[in-house]
Coordinates of C-alpha atoms (C1' of nucleotides) in Angstrom, one line a residue:
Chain A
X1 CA 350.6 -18.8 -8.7
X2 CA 348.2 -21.6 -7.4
X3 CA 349.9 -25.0 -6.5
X4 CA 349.8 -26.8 -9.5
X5 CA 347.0 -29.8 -8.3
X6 CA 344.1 -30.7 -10.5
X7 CA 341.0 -31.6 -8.8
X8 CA 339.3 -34.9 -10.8
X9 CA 336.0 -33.3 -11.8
X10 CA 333.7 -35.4 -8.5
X11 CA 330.3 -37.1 -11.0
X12 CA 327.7 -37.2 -8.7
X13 CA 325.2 -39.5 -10.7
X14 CA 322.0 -38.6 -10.5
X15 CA 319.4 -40.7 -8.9
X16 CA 317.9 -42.8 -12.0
X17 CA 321.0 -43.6 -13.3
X18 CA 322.4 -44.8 -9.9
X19 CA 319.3 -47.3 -9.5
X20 CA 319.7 -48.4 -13.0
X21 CA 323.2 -49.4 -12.4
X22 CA 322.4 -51.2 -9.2
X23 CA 319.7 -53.4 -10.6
X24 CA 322.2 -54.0 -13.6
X25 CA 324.5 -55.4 -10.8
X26 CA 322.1 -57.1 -9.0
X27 CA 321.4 -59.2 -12.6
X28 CA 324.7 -59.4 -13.3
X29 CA 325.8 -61.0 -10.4
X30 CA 323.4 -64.0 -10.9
X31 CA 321.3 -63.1 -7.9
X32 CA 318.9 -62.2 -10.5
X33 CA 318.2 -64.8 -13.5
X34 CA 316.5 -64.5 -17.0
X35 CA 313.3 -65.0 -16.4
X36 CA 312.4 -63.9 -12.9
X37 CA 310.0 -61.6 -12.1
X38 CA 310.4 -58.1 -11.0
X39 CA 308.0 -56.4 -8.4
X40 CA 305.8 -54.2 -10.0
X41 CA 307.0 -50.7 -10.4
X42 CA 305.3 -49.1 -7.4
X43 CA 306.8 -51.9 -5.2
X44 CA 310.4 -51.1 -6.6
X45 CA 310.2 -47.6 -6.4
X46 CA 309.2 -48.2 -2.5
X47 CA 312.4 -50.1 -2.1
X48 CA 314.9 -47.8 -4.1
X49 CA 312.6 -44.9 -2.1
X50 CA 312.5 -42.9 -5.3
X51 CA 309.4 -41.9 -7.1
X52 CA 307.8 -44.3 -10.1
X53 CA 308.9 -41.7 -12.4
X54 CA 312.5 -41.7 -11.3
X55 CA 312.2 -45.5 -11.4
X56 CA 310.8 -45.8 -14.8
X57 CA 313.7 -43.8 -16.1
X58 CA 315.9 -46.4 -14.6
X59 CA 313.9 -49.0 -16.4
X60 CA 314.0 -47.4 -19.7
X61 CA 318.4 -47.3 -19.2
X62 CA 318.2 -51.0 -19.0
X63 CA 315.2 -51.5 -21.5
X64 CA 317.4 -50.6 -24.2
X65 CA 320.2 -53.2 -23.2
X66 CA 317.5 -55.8 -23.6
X67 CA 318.4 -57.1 -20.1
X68 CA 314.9 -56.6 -19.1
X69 CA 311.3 -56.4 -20.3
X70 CA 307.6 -57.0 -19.9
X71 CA 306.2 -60.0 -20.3
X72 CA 302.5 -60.2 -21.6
X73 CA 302.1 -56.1 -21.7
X74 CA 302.8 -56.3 -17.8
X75 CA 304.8 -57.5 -14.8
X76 CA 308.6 -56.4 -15.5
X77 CA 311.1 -59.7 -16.2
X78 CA 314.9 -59.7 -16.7
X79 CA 315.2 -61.3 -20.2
X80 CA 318.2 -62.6 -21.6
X81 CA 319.4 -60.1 -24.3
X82 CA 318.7 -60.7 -27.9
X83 CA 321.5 -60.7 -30.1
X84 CA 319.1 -58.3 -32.7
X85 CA 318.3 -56.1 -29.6
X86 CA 321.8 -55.0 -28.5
X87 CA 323.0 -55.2 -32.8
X88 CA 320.7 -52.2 -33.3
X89 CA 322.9 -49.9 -30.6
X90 CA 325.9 -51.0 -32.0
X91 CA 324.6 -50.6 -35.7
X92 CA 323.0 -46.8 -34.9
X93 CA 327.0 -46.2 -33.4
X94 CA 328.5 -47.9 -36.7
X95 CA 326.2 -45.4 -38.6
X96 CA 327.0 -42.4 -36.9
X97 CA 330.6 -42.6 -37.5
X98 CA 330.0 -43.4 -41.0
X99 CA 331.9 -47.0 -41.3
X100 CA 332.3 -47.4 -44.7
X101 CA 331.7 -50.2 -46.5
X102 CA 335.2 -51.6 -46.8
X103 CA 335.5 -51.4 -43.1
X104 CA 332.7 -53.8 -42.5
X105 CA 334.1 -56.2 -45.3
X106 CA 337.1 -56.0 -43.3
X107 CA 335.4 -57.5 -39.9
X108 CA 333.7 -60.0 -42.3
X109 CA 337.0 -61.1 -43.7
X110 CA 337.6 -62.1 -40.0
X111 CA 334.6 -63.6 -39.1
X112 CA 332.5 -65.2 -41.9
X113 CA 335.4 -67.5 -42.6
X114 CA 335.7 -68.3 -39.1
X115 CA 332.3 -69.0 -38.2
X116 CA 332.0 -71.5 -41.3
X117 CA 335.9 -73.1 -39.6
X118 CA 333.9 -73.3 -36.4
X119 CA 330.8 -74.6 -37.4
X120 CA 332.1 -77.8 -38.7
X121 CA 332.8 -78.6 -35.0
X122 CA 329.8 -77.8 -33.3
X123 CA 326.7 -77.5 -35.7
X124 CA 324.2 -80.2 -34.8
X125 CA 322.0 -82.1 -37.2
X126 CA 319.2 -79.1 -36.6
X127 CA 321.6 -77.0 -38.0
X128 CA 322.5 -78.8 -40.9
X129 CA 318.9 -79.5 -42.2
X130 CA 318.4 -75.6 -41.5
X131 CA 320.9 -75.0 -44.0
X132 CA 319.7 -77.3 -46.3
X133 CA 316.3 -76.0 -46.3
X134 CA 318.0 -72.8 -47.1
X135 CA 319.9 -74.2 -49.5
X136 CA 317.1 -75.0 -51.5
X137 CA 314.7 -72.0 -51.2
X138 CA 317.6 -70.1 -52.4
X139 CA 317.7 -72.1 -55.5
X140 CA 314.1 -71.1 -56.1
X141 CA 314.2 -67.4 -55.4
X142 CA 317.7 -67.3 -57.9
X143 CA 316.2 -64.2 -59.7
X144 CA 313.9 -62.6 -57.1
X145 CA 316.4 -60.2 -55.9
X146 CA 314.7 -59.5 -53.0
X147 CA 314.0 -63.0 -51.6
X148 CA 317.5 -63.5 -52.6
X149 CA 318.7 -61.2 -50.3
X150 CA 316.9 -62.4 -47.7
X151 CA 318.1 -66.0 -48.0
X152 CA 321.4 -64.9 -48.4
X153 CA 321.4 -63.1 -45.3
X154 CA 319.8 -65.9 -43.6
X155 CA 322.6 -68.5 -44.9
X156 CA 325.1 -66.3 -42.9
X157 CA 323.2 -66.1 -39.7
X158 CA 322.7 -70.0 -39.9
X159 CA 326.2 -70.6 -39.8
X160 CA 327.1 -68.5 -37.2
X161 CA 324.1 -70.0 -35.2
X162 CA 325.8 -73.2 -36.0
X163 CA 329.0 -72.2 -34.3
X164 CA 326.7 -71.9 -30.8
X165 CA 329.9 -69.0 -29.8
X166 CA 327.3 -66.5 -28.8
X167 CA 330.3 -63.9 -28.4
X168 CA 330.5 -64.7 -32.8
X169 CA 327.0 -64.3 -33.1
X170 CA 327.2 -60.7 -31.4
X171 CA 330.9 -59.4 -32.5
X172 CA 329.2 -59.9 -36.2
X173 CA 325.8 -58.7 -35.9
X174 CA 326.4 -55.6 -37.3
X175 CA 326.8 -57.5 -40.6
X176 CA 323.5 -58.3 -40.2
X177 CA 322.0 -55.2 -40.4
X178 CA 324.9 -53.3 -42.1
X179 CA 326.7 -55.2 -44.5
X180 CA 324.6 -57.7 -46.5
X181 CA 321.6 -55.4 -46.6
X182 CA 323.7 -52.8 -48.6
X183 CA 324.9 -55.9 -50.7
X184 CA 321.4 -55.8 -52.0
X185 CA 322.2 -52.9 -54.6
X186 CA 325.0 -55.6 -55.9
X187 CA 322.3 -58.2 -56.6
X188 CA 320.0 -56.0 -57.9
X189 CA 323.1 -55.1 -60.5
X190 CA 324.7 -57.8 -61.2
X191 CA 322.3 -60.8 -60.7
X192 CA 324.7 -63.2 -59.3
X193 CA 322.1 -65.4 -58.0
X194 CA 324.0 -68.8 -59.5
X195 CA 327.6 -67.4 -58.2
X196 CA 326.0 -67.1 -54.6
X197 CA 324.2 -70.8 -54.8
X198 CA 327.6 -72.5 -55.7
X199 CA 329.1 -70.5 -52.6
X200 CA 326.8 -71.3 -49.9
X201 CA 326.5 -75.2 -50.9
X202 CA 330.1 -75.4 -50.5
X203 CA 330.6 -74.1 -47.3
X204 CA 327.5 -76.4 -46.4
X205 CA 329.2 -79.5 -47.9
X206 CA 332.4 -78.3 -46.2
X207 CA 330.2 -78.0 -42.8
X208 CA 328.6 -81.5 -43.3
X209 CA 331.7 -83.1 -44.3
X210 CA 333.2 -81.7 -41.4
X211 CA 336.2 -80.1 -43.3
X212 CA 337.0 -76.7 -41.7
X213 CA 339.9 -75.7 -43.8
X214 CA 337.0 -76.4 -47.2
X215 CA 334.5 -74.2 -45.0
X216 CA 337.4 -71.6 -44.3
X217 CA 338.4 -71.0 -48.0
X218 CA 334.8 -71.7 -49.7
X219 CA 333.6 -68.5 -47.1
X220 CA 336.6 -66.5 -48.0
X221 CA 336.1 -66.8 -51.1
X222 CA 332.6 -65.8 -50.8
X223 CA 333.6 -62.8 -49.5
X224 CA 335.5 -61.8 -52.1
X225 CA 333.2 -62.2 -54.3
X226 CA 331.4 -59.5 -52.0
X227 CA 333.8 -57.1 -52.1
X228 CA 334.5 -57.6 -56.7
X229 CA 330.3 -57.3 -56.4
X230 CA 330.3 -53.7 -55.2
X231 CA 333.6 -52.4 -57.1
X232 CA 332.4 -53.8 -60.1
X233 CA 329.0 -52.8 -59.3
X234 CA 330.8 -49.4 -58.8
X235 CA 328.6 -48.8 -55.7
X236 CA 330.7 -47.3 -53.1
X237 CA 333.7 -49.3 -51.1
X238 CA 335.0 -47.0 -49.8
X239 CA 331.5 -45.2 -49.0
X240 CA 329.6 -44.6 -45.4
X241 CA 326.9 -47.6 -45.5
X242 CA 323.6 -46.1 -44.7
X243 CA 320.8 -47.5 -43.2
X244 CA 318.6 -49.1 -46.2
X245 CA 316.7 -51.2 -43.2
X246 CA 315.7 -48.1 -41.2
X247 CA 311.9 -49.3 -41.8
X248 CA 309.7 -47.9 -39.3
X249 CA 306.5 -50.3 -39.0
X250 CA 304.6 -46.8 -37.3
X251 CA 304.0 -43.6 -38.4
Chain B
X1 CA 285.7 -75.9 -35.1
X2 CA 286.9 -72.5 -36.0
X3 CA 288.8 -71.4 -39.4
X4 CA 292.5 -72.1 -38.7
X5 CA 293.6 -68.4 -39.0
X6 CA 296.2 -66.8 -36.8
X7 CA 296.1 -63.5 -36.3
X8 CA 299.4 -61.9 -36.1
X9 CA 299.3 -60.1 -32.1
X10 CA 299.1 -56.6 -33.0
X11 CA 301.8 -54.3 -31.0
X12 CA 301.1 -51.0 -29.9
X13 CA 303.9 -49.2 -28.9
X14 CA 304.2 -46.8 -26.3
X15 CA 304.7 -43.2 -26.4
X16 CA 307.9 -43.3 -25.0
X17 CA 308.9 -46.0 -27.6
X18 CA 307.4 -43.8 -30.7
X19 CA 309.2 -40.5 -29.1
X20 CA 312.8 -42.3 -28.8
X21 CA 312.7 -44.2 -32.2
X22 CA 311.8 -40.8 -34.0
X23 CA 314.6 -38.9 -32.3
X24 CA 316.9 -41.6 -33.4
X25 CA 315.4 -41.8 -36.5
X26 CA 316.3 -38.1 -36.7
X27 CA 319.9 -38.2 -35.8
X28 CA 320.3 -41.6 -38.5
X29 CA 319.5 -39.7 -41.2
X30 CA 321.5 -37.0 -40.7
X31 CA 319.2 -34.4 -40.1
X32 CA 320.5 -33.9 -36.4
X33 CA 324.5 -34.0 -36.6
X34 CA 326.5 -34.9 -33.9
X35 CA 327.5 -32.0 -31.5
X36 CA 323.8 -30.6 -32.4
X37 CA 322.1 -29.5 -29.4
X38 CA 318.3 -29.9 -29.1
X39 CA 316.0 -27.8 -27.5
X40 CA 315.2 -28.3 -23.8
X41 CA 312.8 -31.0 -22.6
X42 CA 310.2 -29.0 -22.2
X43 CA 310.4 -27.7 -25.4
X44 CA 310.7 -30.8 -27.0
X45 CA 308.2 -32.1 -24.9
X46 CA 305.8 -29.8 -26.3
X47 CA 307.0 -30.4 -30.1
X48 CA 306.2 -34.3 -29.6
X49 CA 303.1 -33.7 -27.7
X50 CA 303.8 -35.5 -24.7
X51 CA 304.5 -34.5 -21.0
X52 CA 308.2 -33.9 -19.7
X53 CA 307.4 -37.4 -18.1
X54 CA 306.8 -39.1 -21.3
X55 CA 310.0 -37.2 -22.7
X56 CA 312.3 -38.1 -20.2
X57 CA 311.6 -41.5 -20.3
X58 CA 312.3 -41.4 -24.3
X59 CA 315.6 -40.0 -23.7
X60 CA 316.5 -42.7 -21.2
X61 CA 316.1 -45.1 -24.0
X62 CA 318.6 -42.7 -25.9
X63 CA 320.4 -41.7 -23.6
X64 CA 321.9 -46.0 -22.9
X65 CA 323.0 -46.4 -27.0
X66 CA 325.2 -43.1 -26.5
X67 CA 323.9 -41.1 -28.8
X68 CA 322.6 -38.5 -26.9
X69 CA 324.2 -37.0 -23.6
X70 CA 324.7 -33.9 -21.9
X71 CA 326.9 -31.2 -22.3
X72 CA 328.2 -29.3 -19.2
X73 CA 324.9 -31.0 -16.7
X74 CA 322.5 -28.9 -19.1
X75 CA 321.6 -29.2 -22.5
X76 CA 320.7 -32.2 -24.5
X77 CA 323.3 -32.8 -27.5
X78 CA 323.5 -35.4 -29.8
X79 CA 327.0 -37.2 -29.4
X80 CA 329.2 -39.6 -31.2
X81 CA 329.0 -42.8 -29.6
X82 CA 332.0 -44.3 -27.9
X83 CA 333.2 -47.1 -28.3
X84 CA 333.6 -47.8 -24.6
X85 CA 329.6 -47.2 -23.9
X86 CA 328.6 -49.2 -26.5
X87 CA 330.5 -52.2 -25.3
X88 CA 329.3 -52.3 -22.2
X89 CA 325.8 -53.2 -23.0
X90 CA 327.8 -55.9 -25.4
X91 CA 329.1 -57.2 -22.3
X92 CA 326.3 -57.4 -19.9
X93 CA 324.6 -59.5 -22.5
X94 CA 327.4 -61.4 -23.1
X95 CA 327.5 -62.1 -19.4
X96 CA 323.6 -62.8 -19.1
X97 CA 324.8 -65.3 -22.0
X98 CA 327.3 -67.1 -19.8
X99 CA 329.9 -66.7 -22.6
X100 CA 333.0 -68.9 -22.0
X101 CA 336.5 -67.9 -22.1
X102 CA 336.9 -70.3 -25.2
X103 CA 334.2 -68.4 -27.3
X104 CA 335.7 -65.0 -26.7
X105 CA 338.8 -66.8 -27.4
X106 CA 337.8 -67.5 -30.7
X107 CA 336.8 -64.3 -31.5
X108 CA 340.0 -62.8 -30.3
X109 CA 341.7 -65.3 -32.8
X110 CA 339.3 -63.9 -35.9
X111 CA 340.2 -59.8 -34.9
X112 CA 343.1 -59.6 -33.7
X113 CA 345.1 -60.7 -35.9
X114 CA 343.3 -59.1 -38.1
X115 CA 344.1 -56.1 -36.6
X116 CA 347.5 -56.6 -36.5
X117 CA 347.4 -57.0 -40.2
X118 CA 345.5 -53.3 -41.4
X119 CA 347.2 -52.0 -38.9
X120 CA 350.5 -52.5 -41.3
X121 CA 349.0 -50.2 -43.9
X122 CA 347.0 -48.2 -41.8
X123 CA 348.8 -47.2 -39.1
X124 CA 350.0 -43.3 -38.6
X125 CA 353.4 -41.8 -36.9
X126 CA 351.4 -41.1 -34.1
X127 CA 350.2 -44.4 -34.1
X128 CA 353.5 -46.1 -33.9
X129 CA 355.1 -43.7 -31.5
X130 CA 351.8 -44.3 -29.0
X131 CA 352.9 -48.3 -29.4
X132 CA 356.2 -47.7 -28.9
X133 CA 355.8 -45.9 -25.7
X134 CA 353.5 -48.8 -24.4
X135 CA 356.5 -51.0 -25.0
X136 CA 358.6 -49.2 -23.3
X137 CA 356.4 -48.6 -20.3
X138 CA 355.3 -52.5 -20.6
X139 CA 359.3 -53.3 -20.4
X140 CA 359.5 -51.7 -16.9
X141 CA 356.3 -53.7 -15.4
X142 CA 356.9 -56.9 -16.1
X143 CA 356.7 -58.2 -12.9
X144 CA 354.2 -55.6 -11.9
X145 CA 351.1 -58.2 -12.6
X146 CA 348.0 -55.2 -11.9
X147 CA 350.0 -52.7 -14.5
X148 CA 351.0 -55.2 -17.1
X149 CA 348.0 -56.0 -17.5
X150 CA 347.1 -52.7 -18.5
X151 CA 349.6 -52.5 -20.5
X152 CA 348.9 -55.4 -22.1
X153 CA 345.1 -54.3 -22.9
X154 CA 346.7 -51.2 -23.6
X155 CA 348.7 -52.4 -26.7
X156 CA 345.9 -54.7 -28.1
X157 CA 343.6 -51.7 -28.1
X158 CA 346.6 -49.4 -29.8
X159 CA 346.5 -51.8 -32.4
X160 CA 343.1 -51.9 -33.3
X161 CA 342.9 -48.5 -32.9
X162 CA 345.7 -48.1 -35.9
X163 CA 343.6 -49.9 -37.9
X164 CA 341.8 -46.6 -37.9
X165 CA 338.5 -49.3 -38.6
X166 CA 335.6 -48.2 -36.3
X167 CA 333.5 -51.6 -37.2
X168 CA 336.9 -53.5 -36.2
X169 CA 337.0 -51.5 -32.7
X170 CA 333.3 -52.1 -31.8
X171 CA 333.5 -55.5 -32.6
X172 CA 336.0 -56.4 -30.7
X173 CA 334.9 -53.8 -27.7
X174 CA 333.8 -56.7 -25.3
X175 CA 337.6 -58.6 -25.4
X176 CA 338.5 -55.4 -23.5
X177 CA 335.7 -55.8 -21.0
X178 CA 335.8 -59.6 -20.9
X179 CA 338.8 -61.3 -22.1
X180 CA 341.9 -59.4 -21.4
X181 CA 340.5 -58.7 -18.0
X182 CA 340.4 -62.7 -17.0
X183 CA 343.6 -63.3 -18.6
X184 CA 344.4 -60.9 -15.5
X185 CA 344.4 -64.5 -13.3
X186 CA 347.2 -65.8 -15.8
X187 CA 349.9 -63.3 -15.2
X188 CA 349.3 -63.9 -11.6
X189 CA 350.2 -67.7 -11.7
X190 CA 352.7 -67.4 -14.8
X191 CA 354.4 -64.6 -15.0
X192 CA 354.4 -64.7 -18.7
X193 CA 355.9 -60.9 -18.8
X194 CA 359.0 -61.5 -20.8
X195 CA 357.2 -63.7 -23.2
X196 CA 354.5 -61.0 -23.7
X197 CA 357.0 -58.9 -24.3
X198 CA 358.8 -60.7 -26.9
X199 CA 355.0 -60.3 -29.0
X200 CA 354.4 -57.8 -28.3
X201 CA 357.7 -56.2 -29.9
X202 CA 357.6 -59.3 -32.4
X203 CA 354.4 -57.0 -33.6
X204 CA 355.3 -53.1 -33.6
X205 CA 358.2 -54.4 -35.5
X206 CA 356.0 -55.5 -38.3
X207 CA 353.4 -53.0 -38.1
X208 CA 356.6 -50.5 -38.2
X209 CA 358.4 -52.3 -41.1
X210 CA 354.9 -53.2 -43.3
X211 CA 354.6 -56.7 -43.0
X212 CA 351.1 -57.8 -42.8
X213 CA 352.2 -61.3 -42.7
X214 CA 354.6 -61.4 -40.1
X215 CA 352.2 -58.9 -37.7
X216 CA 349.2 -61.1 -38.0
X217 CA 351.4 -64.5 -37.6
X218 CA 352.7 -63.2 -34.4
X219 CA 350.0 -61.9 -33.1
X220 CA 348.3 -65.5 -33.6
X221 CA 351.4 -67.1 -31.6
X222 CA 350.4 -64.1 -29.5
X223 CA 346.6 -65.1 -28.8
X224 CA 347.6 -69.0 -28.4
X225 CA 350.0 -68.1 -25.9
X226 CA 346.8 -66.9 -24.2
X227 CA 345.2 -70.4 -24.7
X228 CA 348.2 -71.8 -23.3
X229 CA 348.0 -69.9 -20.1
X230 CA 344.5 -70.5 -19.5
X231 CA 345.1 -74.2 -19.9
X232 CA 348.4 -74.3 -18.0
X233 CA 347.0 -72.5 -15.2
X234 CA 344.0 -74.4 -15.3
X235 CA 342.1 -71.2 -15.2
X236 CA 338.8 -72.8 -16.5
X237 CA 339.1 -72.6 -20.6
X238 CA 335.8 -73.8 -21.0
X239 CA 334.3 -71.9 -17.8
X240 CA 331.8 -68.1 -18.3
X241 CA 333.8 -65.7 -18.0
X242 CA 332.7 -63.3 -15.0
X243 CA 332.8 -59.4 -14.8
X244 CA 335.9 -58.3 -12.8
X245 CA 336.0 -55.3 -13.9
X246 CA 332.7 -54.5 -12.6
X247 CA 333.9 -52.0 -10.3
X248 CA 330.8 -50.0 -9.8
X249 CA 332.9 -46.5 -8.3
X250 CA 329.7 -45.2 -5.7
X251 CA 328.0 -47.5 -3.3
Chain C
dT1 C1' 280.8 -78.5 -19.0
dA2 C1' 282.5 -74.8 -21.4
dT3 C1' 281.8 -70.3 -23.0
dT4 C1' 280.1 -65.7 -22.3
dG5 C1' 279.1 -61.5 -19.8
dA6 C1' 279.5 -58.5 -15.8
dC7 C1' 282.0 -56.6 -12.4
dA8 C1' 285.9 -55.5 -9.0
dT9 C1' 290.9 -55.0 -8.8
dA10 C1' 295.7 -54.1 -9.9
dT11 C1' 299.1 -52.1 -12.8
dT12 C1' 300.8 -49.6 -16.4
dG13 C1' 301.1 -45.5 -19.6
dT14 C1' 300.5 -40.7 -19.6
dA15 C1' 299.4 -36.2 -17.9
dG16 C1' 300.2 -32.1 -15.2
dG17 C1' 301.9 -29.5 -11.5
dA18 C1' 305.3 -28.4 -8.0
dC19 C1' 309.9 -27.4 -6.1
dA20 C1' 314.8 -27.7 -4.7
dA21 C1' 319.4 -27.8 -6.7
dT22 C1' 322.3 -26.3 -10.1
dG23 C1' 324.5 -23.8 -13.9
dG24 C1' 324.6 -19.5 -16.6
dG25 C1' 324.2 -14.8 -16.9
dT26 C1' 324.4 -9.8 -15.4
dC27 C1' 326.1 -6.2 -12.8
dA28 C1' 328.1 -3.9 -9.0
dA29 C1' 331.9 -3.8 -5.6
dT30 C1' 336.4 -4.5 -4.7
Chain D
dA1 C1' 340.5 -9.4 -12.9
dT2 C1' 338.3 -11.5 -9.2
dT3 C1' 334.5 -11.7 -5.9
dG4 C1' 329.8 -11.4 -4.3
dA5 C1' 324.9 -10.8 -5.0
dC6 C1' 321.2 -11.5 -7.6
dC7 C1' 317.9 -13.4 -11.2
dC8 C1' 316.7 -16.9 -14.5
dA9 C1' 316.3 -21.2 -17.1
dT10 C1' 316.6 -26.0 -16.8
dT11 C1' 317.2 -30.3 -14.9
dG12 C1' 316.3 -33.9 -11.3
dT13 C1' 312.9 -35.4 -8.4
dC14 C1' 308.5 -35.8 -6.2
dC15 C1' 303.4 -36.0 -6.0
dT16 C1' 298.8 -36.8 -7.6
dA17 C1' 295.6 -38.3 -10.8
dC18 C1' 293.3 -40.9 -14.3
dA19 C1' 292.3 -43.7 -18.5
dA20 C1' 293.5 -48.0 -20.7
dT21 C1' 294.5 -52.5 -20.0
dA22 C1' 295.1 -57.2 -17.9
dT23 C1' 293.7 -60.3 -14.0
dG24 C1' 290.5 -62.7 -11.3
dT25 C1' 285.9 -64.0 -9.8
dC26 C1' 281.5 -65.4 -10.3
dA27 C1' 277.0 -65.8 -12.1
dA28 C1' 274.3 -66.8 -16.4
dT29 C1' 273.7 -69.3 -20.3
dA30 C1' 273.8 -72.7 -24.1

DNA sequence: TATTGACATATTGTAGGACAATGGGTCAAT
DNA sequence: ATTGACCCATTGTCCTACAATATGTCAATA
């Protein structure tokens, strides 16, 4: 009988991936910032001494992570990531494992109400007259259920932008394309255009008054209203969300 | 003067781009399940109408959000994404961001005790007998700063993972990478085992006995504890965080 | 002077071919 | 049941090539 010793299985990572990682680093330490140019890919490849191919497959690991881009259809730049760029990773993972719709409501019953606590601290007189504008479009768009949506969903973002906690802005931005677009079979249903209205300006007034425990409880209450919405609507709590804003522009 | 009209710049996207968002496309809907394996890439290749090159470079793009991998070095499959893989693009941008210790803070105070709270109704035998054994293990490091603090990150991951909420565990993904890992500086100057501890047990309690309440209150004394340390230590509150755990294994 | 056109140049996007390294399979030898 | 020898398919990497696109220059023109 063989000694009883397990060998770790050794990962030797292939070339692409290991250049990848070590530009990653390179950004991540600071020596690289948002905004500075790369060399061009032939240049890059010299330096790594792997092919442009290899290198391009490197390029496309980080691509994804929105850490890096092209500026005008050429020279490479490292880019600051966009909250929308790195949501859609974590929203294609959300809807692979088939979160349902009560576990997003969950996260959202942590984090709406906190953003609108939060944003009576820190929201800035840009912020405020963004949410007023919204405000009022969403008074004239009460019965267009798909403009409705869209100002509803803008409301939220607004006051999580108003927070300025980028780590907020990210943690929920799976809301954004997971939650409140399937809330649009609720509107559609139920209509509860005036319901919403009274909502939002509360949390506004709340925000502008600078009352965070008003902002707290006027955003919780909101979504609860979410949740009664799609139970009443009978419209599937405790179902997988799907992915109603797959639209592909191409093809 | 010319007629004020702006056209809207036109984007073309690349092959690559087209290939990877139709393969993702693909696995969204369902049609491709995970554990699936798909042909080889030249087979695929051929199917798209492209080169290996072109391929190759649309897997890449894949290949980052975790959706597809490799089996044993060979085939192409299409795989559940983890958790872990996800959150590390979450945390590079987060980085980029210069997100402070006080921003992830407040996210912590939004999920976890959250957490704490499903994990009351959701939590399995198994469940509680993993947290247990953390506790235990976590009573006989206490003054062991490098292991308590893994199995302090350890017990705040149990939780969430309780919860049995995927949405909850992504979105709170990056604490692990970020904020748990600075709060590493904290144990060194305090020595706060015992009164982690104390939480810690303050929360299986609850989560064993059902009491929503009492799990999320103490978790919350729990997270501003953490505040606490930070401040006390004068550990920079308001400071980026920056990646210690960026331990890059080769090179 | 400011716009247009013509041209040279650099770089990307894509193709196609080549080959070593590796993992999987088969089959015979032990 | 394990080892060794062999073949084969596939990946990782390299190389070369070329069309499409963007940059830069400079002369021609209104």
């Amino acid at each position: 009988m063989p000694a009883n010793h397990n060998f770790s299985k050794l990962a030797r990572q292939p070339a692409y991936r290991a250049v990848s990682e070590k530009i990653r680093q390179v950004i991540l330490s600071g020596e690289l910032q948002a905004g500075d140019m790369l060399p061009t890919e032939l240049e890059l490849a010299d330096q790594f001494g792997v092919t442009r191919s290899t290198l391009r497959e490197a390029i496309r690991l980080l691509e994804d992570s929105g850490i890096i881009g092209r500026t005008d259809r050429k020279r490479l730049v490292v880019t600051l990531p966009q909250t929308a760029t790195i949501g859609r990773s974590v929203s294609s993972a959300m809807l692979m494992h088939r979160v349902t719709f009560e576990e997003l409501w969950q996260v959202a019953m942590g984090l709406e109400p906190l953003a609108g606590k939060l944003a009576c601290a820190s929201a800035t007189a840009d912020d405020k007259q963004r949410l007023a504008a919204n405000l009022q479009l969403t008074a004239t768009v009460l019965d267009d259920h798909k403009r409705l949506l869209e100002a509803e969903i803008e409301f939220h973002n607004l006051v999580a932008s108003a927070t300025h906690n980028y780590a907020l802005l990210q943690a929920r931005a799976p809301l954004n394309d997971l939650f409140y677009p399937a809330w649009g079979a609720v509107i559609r249903a139920l209509s509860p255009g005036q319901r919403i209205l009274v909502a939002h300006q509360k949390v506004f007034d709340a925000i502008c008054n600078n009352q965070p425990k008003e902002a707290e409880r006027w955003m919780e209450k909101h979504m609860i209203d979410f949740r009664r919405g799609i139970e009443m609507g009978n419209l599937g709590f405790h179902q997988p969300v799907t992915s109603a804003a797959n639209s592909d522009p191409q093809n």
